[in-house]
GROMACS .gro file of C-alpha atoms in nm:
model
   94
    1UNK     CA    1  18.183  10.257  15.561
    2UNK     CA    2  17.909  10.507  15.465
    3UNK     CA    3  17.906  10.837  15.658
    4UNK     CA    4  17.611  10.872  15.898
    5UNK     CA    5  17.462  11.193  15.742
    6UNK     CA    6  17.463  11.030  15.397
    7UNK     CA    7  17.301  10.714  15.534
    8UNK     CA    8  17.030  10.921  15.705
    9UNK     CA    9  16.966  11.116  15.385
   10UNK     CA   10  16.939  10.795  15.181
   11UNK     CA   11  16.700  10.644  15.434
   12UNK     CA   12  16.478  10.954  15.428
   13UNK     CA   13  16.477  10.959  15.047
   14UNK     CA   14  16.383  10.591  15.032
   15UNK     CA   15  16.106  10.647  15.285
   16UNK     CA   16  15.968  10.941  15.084
   17UNK     CA   17  15.987  10.741  14.761
   18UNK     CA   18  15.805  10.448  14.921
   19UNK     CA   19  15.529  10.680  15.045
   20UNK     CA   20  15.489  10.827  14.695
   21UNK     CA   21  15.464  10.482  14.535
   22UNK     CA   22  15.209  10.370  14.794
   23UNK     CA   23  15.007  10.689  14.744
   24UNK     CA   24  15.017  10.651  14.365
   25UNK     CA   25  14.902  10.290  14.385
   26UNK     CA   26  14.625  10.385  14.627
   27UNK     CA   27  14.507  10.667  14.399
   28UNK     CA   28  14.509  10.433  14.099
   29UNK     CA   29  14.301  10.173  14.283
   30UNK     CA   30  14.056  10.441  14.401
   31UNK     CA   31  14.008  10.575  14.047
   32UNK     CA   32  13.964  10.221  13.916
   33UNK     CA   33  13.704  10.145  14.184
   34UNK     CA   34  13.523  10.471  14.114
   35UNK     CA   35  13.512  10.403  13.739
   36UNK     CA   36  13.385  10.048  13.779
   37UNK     CA   37  13.118  10.140  14.034
   38UNK     CA   38  12.998  10.429  13.812
   39UNK     CA   39  12.942  10.188  13.521
   40UNK     CA   40  12.740   9.949  13.737
   41UNK     CA   41  12.528  10.235  13.869
   42UNK     CA   42  12.439  10.345  13.516
   43UNK     CA   43  12.342   9.993  13.418
   44UNK     CA   44  12.116   9.956  13.720
   45UNK     CA   45  11.943  10.285  13.650
   46UNK     CA   46  11.882  10.209  13.281
   47UNK     CA   47  11.768   9.847  13.326
   48UNK     CA   48  11.390   9.873  13.345
   49UNK     CA   49  11.142   9.612  13.223
   50UNK     CA   50  10.859   9.713  12.993
   51UNK     CA   51  10.572   9.505  12.854
   52UNK     CA   52  10.346   9.517  12.549
   53UNK     CA   53  10.046   9.298  12.475
   54UNK     CA   54   9.868   9.231  12.146
   55UNK     CA   55   9.655   8.960  11.986
   56UNK     CA   56   9.863   8.649  11.925
   57UNK     CA   57   9.893   8.518  11.568
   58UNK     CA   58  10.096   8.211  11.661
   59UNK     CA   59  10.385   8.143  11.896
   60UNK     CA   60  10.655   8.187  11.631
   61UNK     CA   61  10.504   8.511  11.500
   62UNK     CA   62  10.470   8.646  11.856
   63UNK     CA   63  10.835   8.568  11.931
   64UNK     CA   64  10.956   8.721  11.601
   65UNK     CA   65  10.742   9.036  11.627
   66UNK     CA   66  10.856   9.102  11.983
   67UNK     CA   67  11.220   9.048  11.891
   68UNK     CA   68  11.201   9.266  11.577
   69UNK     CA   69  10.999   9.553  11.728
   70UNK     CA   70  11.142   9.574  12.080
   71UNK     CA   71  11.443   9.337  12.097
   72UNK     CA   72  11.248   9.145  12.360
   73UNK     CA   73  11.104   8.801  12.429
   74UNK     CA   74  10.747   8.723  12.328
   75UNK     CA   75  10.519   8.445  12.450
   76UNK     CA   76  10.159   8.357  12.363
   77UNK     CA   77   9.892   8.261  12.616
   78UNK     CA   78   9.875   7.886  12.664
   79UNK     CA   79   9.520   7.884  12.800
   80UNK     CA   80   9.239   8.135  12.755
   81UNK     CA   81   8.863   8.139  12.792
   82UNK     CA   82   8.685   8.054  12.461
   83UNK     CA   83   8.557   8.405  12.374
   84UNK     CA   84   8.890   8.576  12.463
   85UNK     CA   85   9.158   8.572  12.189
   86UNK     CA   86   9.508   8.456  12.284
   87UNK     CA   87   9.744   8.739  12.372
   88UNK     CA   88  10.111   8.784  12.289
   89UNK     CA   89  10.304   8.911  12.591
   90UNK     CA   90  10.626   9.090  12.500
   91UNK     CA   91  10.883   9.172  12.770
   92UNK     CA   92  11.177   9.399  12.684
   93UNK     CA   93  11.428   9.641  12.838
   94UNK     CA   94  11.338  10.006  12.799
   0.00000   0.00000   0.00000
């Protein structure tokens, strides 16, 4: 048989320990949530689309020039009016 004062003391210590573990786990999850949301916020702020346009010298050349200069995706006009030269449209993240 365990004496009553010792049993009460053990129960209080276990309760305190359980609260500390719960608090530590909660703090860890909060810090993890804060760190992951901060990274997403930075990505959203930096992700902006920019565009450049120049005279197209062929679909392959347009694609390569856009990729090499701006790490973007280039595409030539499919249809233009006869006096207007085809344009290369380059879209990239800036």
